[in-house]
mmCIF file of C-alpha atoms in Angstrom:
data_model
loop_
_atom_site.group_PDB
_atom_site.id
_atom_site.type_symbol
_atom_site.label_atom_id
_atom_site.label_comp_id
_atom_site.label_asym_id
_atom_site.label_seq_id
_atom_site.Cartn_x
_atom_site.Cartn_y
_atom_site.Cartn_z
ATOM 1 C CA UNK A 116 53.831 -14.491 16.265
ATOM 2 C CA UNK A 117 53.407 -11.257 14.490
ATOM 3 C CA UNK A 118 51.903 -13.427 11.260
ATOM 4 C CA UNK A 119 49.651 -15.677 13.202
ATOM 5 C CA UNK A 120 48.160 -12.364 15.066
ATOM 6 C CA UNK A 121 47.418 -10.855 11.625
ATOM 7 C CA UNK A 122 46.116 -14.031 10.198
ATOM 8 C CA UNK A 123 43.680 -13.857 12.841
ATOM 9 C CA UNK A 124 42.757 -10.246 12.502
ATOM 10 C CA UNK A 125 42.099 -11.351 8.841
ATOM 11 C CA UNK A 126 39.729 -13.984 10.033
ATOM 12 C CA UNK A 127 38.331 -12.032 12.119
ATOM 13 C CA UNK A 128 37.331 -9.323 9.891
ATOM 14 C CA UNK A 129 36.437 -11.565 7.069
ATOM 15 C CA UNK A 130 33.827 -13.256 9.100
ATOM 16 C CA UNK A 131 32.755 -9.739 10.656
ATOM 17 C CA UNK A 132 32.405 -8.679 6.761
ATOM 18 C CA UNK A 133 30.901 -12.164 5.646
ATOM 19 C CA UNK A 134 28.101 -11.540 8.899
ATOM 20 C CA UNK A 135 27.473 -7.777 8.202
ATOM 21 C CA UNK A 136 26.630 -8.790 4.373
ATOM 22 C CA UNK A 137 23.939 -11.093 5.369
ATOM 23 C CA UNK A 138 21.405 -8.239 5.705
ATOM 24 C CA UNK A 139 18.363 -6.138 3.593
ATOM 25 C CA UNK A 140 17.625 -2.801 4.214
ATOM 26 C CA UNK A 141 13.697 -2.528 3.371
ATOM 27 C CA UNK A 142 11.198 0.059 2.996
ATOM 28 C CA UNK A 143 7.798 -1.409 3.322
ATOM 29 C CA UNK A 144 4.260 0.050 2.945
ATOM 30 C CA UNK A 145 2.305 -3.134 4.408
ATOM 31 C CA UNK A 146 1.058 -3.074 8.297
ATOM 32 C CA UNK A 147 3.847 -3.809 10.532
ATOM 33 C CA UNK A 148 1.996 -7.030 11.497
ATOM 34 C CA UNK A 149 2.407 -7.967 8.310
ATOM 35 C CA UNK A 150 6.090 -6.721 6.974
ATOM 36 C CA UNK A 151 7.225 -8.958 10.332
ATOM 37 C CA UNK A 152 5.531 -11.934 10.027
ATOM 38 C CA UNK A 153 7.397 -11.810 6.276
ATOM 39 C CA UNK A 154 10.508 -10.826 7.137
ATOM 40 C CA UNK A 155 10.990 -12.786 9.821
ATOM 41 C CA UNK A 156 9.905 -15.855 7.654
ATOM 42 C CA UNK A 157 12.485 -14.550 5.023
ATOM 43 C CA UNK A 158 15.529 -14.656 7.984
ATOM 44 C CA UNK A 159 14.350 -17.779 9.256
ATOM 45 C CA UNK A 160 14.489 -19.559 5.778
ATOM 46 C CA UNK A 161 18.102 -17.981 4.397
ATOM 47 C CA UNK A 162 19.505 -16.481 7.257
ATOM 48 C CA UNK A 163 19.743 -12.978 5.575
ATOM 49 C CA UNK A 164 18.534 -10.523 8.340
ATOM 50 C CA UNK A 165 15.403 -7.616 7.326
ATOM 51 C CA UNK A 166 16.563 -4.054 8.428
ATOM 52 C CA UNK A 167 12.744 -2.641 7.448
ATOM 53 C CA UNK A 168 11.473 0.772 8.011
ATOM 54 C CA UNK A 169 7.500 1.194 7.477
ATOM 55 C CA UNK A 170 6.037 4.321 5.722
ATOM 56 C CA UNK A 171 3.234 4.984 4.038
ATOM 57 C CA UNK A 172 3.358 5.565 0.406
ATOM 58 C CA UNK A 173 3.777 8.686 -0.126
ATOM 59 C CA UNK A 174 6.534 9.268 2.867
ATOM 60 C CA UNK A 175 8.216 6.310 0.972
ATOM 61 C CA UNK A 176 8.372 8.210 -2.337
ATOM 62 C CA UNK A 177 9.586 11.504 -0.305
ATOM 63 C CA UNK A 178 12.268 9.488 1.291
ATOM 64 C CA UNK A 179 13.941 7.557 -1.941
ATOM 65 C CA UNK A 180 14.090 11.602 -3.289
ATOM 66 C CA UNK A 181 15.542 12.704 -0.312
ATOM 67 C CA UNK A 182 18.056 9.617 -0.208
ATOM 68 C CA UNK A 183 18.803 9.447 -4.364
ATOM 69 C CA UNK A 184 22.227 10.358 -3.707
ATOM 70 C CA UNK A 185 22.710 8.350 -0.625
ATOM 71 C CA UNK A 186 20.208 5.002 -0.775
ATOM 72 C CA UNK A 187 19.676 3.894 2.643
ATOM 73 C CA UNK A 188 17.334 0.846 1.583
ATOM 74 C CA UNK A 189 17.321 -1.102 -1.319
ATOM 75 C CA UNK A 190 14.276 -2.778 -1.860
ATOM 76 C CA UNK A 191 10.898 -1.573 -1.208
ATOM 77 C CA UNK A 192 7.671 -4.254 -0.713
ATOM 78 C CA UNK A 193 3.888 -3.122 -0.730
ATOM 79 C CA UNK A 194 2.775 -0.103 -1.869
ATOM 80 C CA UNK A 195 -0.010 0.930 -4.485
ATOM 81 C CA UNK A 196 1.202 0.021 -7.556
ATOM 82 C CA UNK A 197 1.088 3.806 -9.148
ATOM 83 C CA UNK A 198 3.810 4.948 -6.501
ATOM 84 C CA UNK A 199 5.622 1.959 -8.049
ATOM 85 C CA UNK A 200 5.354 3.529 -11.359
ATOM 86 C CA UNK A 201 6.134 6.711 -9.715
ATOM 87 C CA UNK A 202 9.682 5.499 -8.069
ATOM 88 C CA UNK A 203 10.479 4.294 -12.006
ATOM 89 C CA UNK A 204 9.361 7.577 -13.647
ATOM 90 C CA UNK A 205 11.435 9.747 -11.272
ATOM 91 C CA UNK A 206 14.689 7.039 -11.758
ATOM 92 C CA UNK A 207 14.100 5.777 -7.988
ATOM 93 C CA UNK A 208 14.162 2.152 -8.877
ATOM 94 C CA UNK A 209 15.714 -0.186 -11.115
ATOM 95 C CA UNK A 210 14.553 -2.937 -13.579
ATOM 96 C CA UNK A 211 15.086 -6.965 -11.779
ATOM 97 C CA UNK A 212 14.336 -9.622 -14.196
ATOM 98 C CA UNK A 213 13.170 -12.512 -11.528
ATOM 99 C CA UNK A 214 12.995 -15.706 -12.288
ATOM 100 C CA UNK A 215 10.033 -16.228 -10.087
ATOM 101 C CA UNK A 216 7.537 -13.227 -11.784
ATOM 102 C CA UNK A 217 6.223 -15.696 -14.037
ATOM 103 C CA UNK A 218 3.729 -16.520 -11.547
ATOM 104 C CA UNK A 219 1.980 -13.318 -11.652
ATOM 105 C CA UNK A 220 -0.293 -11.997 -14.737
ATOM 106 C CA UNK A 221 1.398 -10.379 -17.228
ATOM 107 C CA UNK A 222 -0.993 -7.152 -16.451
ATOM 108 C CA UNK A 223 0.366 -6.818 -13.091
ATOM 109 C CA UNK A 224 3.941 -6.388 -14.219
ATOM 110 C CA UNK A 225 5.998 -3.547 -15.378
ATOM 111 C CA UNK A 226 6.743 -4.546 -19.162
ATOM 112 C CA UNK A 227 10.481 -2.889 -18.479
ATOM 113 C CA UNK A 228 10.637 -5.098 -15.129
ATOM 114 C CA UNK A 229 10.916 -2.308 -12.965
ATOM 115 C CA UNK A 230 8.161 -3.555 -10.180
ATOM 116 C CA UNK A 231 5.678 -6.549 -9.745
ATOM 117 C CA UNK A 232 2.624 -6.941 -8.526
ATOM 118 C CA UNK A 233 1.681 -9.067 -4.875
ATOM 119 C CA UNK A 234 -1.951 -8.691 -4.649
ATOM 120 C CA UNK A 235 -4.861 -6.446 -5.489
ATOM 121 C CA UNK A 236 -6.663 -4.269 -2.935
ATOM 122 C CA UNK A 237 -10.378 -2.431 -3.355
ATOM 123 C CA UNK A 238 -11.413 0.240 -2.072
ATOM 124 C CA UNK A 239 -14.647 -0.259 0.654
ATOM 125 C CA UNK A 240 -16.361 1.738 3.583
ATOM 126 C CA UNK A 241 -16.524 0.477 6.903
ATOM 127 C CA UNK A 242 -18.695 1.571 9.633
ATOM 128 C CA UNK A 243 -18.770 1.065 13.446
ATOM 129 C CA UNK A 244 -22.225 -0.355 14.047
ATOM 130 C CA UNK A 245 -22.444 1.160 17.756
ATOM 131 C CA UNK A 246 -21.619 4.212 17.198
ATOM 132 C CA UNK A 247 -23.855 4.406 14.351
ATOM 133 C CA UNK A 248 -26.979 2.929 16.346
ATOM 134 C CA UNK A 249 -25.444 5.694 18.852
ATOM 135 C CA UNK A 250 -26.094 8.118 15.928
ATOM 136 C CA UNK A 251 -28.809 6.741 14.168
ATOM 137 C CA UNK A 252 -26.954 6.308 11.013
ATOM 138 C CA UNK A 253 -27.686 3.824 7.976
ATOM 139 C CA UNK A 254 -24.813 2.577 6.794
ATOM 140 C CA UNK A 255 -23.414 4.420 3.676
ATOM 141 C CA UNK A 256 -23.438 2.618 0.509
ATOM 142 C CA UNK A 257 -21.776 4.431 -2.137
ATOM 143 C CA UNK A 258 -20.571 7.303 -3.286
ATOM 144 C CA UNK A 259 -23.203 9.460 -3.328
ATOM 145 C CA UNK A 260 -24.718 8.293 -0.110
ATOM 146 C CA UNK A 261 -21.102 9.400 1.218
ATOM 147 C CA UNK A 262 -21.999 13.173 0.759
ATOM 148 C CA UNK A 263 -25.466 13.285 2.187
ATOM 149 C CA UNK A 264 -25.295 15.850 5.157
ATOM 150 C CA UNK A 265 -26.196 13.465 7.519
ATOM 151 C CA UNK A 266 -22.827 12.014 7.477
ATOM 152 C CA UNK A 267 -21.181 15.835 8.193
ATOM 153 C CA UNK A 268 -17.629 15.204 10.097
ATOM 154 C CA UNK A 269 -18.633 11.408 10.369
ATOM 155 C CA UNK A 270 -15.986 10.083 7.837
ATOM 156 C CA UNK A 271 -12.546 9.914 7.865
ATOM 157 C CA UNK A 272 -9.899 8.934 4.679
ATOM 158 C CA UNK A 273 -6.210 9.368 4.257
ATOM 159 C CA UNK A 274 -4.733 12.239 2.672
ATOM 160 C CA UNK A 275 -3.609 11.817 -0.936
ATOM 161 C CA UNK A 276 -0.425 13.927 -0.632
ATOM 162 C CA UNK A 277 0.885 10.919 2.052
ATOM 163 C CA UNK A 278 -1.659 7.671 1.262
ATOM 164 C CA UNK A 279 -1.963 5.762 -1.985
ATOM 165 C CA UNK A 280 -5.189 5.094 -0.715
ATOM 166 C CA UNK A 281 -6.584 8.271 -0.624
ATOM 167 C CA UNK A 282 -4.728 9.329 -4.165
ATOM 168 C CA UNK A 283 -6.317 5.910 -5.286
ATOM 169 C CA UNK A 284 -9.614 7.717 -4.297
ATOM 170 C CA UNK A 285 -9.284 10.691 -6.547
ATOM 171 C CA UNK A 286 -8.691 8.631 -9.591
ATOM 172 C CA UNK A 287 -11.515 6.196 -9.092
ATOM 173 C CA UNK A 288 -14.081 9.310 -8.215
ATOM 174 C CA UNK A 289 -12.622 10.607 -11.490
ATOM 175 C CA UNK A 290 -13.336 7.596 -13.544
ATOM 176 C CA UNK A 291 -16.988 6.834 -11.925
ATOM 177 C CA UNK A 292 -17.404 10.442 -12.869
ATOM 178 C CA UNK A 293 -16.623 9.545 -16.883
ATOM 179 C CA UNK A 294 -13.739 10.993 -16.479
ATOM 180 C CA UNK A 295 -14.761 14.669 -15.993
ATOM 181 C CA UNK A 296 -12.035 16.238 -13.147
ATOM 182 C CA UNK A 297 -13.996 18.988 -12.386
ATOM 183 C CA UNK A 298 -17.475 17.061 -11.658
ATOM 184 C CA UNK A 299 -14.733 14.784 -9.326
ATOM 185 C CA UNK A 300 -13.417 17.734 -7.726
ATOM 186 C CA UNK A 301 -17.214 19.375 -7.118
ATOM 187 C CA UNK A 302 -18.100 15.934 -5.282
ATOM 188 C CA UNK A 303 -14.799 16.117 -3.094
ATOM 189 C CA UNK A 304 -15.975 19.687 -1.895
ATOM 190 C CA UNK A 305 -18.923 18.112 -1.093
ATOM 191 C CA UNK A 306 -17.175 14.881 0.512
ATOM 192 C CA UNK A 307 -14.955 17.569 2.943
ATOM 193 C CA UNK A 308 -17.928 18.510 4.467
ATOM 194 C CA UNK A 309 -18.240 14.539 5.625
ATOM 195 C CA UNK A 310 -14.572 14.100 6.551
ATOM 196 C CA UNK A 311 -13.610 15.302 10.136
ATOM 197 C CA UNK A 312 -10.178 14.649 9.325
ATOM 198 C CA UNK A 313 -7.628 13.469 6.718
ATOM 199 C CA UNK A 314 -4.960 11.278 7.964
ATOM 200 C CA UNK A 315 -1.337 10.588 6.839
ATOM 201 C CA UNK A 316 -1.707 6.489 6.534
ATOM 202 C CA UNK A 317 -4.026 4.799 4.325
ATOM 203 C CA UNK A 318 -5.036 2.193 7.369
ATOM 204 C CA UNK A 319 -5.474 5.154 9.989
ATOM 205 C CA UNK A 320 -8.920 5.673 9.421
ATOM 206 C CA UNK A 321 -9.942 2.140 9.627
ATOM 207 C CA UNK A 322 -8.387 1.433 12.782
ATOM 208 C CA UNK A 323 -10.022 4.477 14.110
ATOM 209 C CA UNK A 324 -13.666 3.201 13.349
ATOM 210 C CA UNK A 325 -13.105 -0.191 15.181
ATOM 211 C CA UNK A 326 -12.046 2.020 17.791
ATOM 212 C CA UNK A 327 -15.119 3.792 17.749
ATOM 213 C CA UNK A 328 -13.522 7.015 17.667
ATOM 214 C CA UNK A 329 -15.183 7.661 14.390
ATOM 215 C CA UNK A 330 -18.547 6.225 12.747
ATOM 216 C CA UNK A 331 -17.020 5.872 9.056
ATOM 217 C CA UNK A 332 -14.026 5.175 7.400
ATOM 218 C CA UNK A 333 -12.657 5.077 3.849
ATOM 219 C CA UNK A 334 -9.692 2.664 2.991
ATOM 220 C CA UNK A 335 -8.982 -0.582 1.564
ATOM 221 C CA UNK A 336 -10.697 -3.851 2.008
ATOM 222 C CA UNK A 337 -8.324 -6.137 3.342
ATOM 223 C CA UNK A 338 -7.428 -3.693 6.441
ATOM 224 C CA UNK A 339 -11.276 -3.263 7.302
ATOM 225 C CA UNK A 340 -11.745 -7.142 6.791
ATOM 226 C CA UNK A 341 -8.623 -7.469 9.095
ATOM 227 C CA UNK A 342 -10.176 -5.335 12.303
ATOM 228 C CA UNK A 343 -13.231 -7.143 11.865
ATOM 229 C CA UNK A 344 -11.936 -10.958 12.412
ATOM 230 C CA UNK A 345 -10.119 -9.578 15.077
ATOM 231 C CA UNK A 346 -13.097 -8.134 17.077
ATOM 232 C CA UNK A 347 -14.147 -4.688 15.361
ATOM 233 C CA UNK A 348 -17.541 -4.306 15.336
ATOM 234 C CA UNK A 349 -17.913 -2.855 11.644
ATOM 235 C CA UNK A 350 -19.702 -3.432 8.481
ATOM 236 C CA UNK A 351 -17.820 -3.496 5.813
ATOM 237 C CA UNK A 352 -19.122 -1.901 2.058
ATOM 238 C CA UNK A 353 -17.746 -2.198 -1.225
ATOM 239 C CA UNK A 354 -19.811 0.843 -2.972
ATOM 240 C CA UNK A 355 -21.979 0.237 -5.121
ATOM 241 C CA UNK A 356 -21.185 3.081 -8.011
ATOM 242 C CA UNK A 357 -17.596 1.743 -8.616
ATOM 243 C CA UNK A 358 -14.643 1.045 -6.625
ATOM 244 C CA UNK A 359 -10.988 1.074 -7.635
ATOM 245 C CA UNK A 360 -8.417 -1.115 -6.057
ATOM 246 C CA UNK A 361 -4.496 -1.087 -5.022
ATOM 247 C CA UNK A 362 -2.361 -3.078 -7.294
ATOM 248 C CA UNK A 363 0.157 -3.582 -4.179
ATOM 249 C CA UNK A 364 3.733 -4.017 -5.764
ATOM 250 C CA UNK A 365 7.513 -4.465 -5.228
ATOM 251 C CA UNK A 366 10.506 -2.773 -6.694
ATOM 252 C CA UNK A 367 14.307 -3.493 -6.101
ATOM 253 C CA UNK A 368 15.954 0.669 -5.345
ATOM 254 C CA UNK A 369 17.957 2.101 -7.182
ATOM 255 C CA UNK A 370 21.715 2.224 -5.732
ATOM 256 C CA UNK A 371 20.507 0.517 -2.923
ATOM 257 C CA UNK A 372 23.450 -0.669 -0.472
ATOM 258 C CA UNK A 373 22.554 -4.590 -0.580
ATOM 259 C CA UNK A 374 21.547 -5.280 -4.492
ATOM 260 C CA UNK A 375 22.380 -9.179 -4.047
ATOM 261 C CA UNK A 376 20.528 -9.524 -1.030
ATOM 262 C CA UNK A 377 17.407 -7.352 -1.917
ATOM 263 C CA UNK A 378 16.721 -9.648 -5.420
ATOM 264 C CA UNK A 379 16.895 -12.819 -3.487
ATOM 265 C CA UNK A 380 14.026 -11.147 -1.164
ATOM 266 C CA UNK A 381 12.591 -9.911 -3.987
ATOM 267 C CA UNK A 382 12.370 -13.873 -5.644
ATOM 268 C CA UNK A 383 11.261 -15.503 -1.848
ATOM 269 C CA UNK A 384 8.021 -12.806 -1.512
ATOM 270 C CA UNK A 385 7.184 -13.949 -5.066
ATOM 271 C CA UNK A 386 7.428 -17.819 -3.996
ATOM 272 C CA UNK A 387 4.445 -19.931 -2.070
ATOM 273 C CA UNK A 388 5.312 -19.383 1.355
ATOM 274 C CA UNK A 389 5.544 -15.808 1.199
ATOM 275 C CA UNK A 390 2.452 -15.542 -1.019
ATOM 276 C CA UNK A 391 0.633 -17.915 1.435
ATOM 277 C CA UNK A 392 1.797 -15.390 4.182
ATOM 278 C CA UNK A 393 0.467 -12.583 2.315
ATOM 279 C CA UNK A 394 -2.965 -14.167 1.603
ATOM 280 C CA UNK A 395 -3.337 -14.357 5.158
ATOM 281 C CA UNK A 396 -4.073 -10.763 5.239
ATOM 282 C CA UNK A 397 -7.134 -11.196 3.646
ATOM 283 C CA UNK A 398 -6.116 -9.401 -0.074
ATOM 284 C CA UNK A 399 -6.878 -10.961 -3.089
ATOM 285 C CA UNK A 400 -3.133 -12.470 -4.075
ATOM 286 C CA UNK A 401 -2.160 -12.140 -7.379
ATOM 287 C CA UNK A 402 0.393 -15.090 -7.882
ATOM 288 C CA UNK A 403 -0.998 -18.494 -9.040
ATOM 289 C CA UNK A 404 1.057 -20.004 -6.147
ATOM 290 C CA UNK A 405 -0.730 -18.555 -3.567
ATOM 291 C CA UNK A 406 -3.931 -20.395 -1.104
ATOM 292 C CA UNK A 407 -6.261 -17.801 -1.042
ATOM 293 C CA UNK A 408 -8.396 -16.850 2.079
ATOM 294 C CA UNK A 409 -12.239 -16.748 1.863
ATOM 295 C CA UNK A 410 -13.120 -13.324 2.786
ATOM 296 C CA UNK A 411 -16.543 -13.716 1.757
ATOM 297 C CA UNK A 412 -16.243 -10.699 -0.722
ATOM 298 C CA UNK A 413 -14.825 -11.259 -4.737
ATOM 299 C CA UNK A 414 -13.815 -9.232 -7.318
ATOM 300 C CA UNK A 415 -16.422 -10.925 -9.663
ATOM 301 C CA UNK A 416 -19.315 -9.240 -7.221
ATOM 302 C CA UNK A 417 -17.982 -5.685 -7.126
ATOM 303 C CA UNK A 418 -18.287 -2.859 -9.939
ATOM 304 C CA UNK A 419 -14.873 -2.079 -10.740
ATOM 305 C CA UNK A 420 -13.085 0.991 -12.602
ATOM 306 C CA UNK A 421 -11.450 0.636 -15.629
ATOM 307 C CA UNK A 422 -8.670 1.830 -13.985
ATOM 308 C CA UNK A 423 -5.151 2.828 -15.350
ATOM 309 C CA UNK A 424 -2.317 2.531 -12.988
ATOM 310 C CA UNK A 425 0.150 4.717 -15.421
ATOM 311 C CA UNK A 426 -2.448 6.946 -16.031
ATOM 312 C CA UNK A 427 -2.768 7.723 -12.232
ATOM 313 C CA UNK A 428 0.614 7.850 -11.781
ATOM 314 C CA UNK A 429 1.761 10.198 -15.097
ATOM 315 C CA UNK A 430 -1.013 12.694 -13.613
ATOM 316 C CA UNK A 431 -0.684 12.761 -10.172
ATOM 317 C CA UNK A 432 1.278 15.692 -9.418
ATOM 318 C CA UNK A 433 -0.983 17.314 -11.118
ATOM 319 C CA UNK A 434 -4.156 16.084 -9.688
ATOM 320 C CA UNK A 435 -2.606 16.695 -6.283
ATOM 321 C CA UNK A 436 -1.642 20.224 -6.650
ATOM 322 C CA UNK A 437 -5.720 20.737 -7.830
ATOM 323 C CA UNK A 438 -6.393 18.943 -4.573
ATOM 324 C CA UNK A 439 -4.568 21.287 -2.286
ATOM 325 C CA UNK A 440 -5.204 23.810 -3.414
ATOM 326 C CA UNK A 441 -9.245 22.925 -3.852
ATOM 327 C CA UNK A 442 -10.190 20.797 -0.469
ATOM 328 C CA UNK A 443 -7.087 19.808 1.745
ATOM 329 C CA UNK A 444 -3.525 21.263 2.217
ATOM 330 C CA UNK A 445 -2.079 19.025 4.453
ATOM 331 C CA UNK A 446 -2.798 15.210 6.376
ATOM 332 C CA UNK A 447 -3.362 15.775 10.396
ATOM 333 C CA UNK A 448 -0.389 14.774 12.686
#
């Protein structure tokens, strides 16, 4: 009796075990919306449950240094690419060789395998066309229209000490500026004088202008183009003196408690039905197996940056302390 009691206790606990390993812990950076509709995809197709927490970039970044010597998650999807390269620099991420990377350009992968590319972003203005009528204000169509002082505490953008977004910002002011920092820096005193506030999340200041709680708002394109199928009445503006774009990536963590698990998500998001998800969200997908949506805007019609993901990413604690300590100390709560 005694054996066939602990022959079921060792069923019992194998299949507890067996269950319990059938789960991901994920960080993402994409719109909850989003992460779900992916995740829940994911557990549908291999029964592997999604434990996902979503943060914005930069609270991502703080949270793998807070966690190096306890990972809680071990694979982390979306993000702008330079926090990518950020996680590798600062030994938050390890290298994944997957079998499935092939089907995105070569120039949208780490060399060292460390992260991959899902789908590029740009950068674009939105405005709420009632509450500009409201305001008599013409909608804003580049950089330099940004600062005129009719648009004083009519913008808002991210912060770049919490968004990619807004750190995405910085560079690509940088670059349209030839790269001179301190002719950037003079236009983002200038730009403060527009913002009424910075917020922590790159898509904050977006879903405020649909709203109408603000007139303008600075993020990416695929958010703005999101809020306006659904209803938002905005116009949406790539600018016309240069725009820089996310390179949205993945990496597999370093430590992270479910390494098995995490590459086999990490191979499905690369695959056709999770790119064909993705695409959905009106980005511009990367992999060659993905449908893409018409969005009506391409990246063959907008002036791009020459832009240099490990560039951005070897000097951005730099260019952030400059920005603190210059325009903006902290995001609003």
């Amino acid at each position: 009796m005694k054996k066939l009691a602990l022959s079921f206790l060792c069923v019992i606990l194998f299949a507890s075990c067996a269950f319990s390993a059938e789960v991901v812990k994920a960080y993402t950076t994409m719109e909850e919306p989003l992460a779900k509709a992916l995740f829940d995809a994911f557990e549908e197709e291999t029964g592997i449950r999604v434990e996902w927490v979503r943060l914005s970039g930069g609270e991502a970044i703080a949270r793998l240094e807070a966690e190096r010597a306890n990972p809680q998650a071990s694979i982390w999807v979306g993000g702008v690419g330079t926090q990518h390269i950020e996680a590798k620099l600062r030994g938050l991420s390890t290298p994944y060789r997957s079998r499935v990377a092939s089907s995105i350009p070569a120039r949208y992968r780490d060399p060292e395998n460390y992260w991959t590319g899902l789908y590029v972003g740009p950068i674009a203005f939105c405005m709420n066309t009632e509450r500009a009528k409201e305001l008599g204000l013409e909608m804003p169509k580049s950089w330099a229209d940004m600062i005129k002082p009719e648009y004083a505490k009519k913008v808002r953008v991210a912060h770049p000490s919490t968004s990619g977004t807004a750190y995405n910002m910085i560079t690509t002011v940088i670059r349209i500026n030839g790269g001179d920092e301190d002719k950037a820096f003079a236009y983002f005193k200038e730009l403060a004088k527009s913002v009424e506030q910075f917020t922590r999340s790159g898509s904050a200041p977006g879903k405020s202008c649909a709203l109408g709680e603000i007139p303008i708002a600075i993020g990416y394109l695929h958010d703005q183009i999101k809020l306006q199928r659904e209803g938002a009445k905005i116009q949406i503006v790539i600018p016309e003196d240069g725009t820089g774009f996310e390179t949205a990536s993945m990496s597999i963590l370093k430590g992270g408690p479910d390494p098995l698990n995490a590459k086999k998500l990490y191979d499905w998001v690369l695959g056709q039905k999770a790119m064909d998800i993705i695409a959905r969200w009106y980005v511009i997908p990367l992999s060659r197996l993905a449908t893409p949506t018409n969005t009506g805007f391409s990246l063959d019609h907008m002036n791009l940056v020459n832009q240099d993901d490990q560039w951005d990413a070897s000097n951005k604690e730099r260019l952030l302390a400059r920005w603190n300590e210059e325009i903006s100390t902290a995001p609003e709560k």
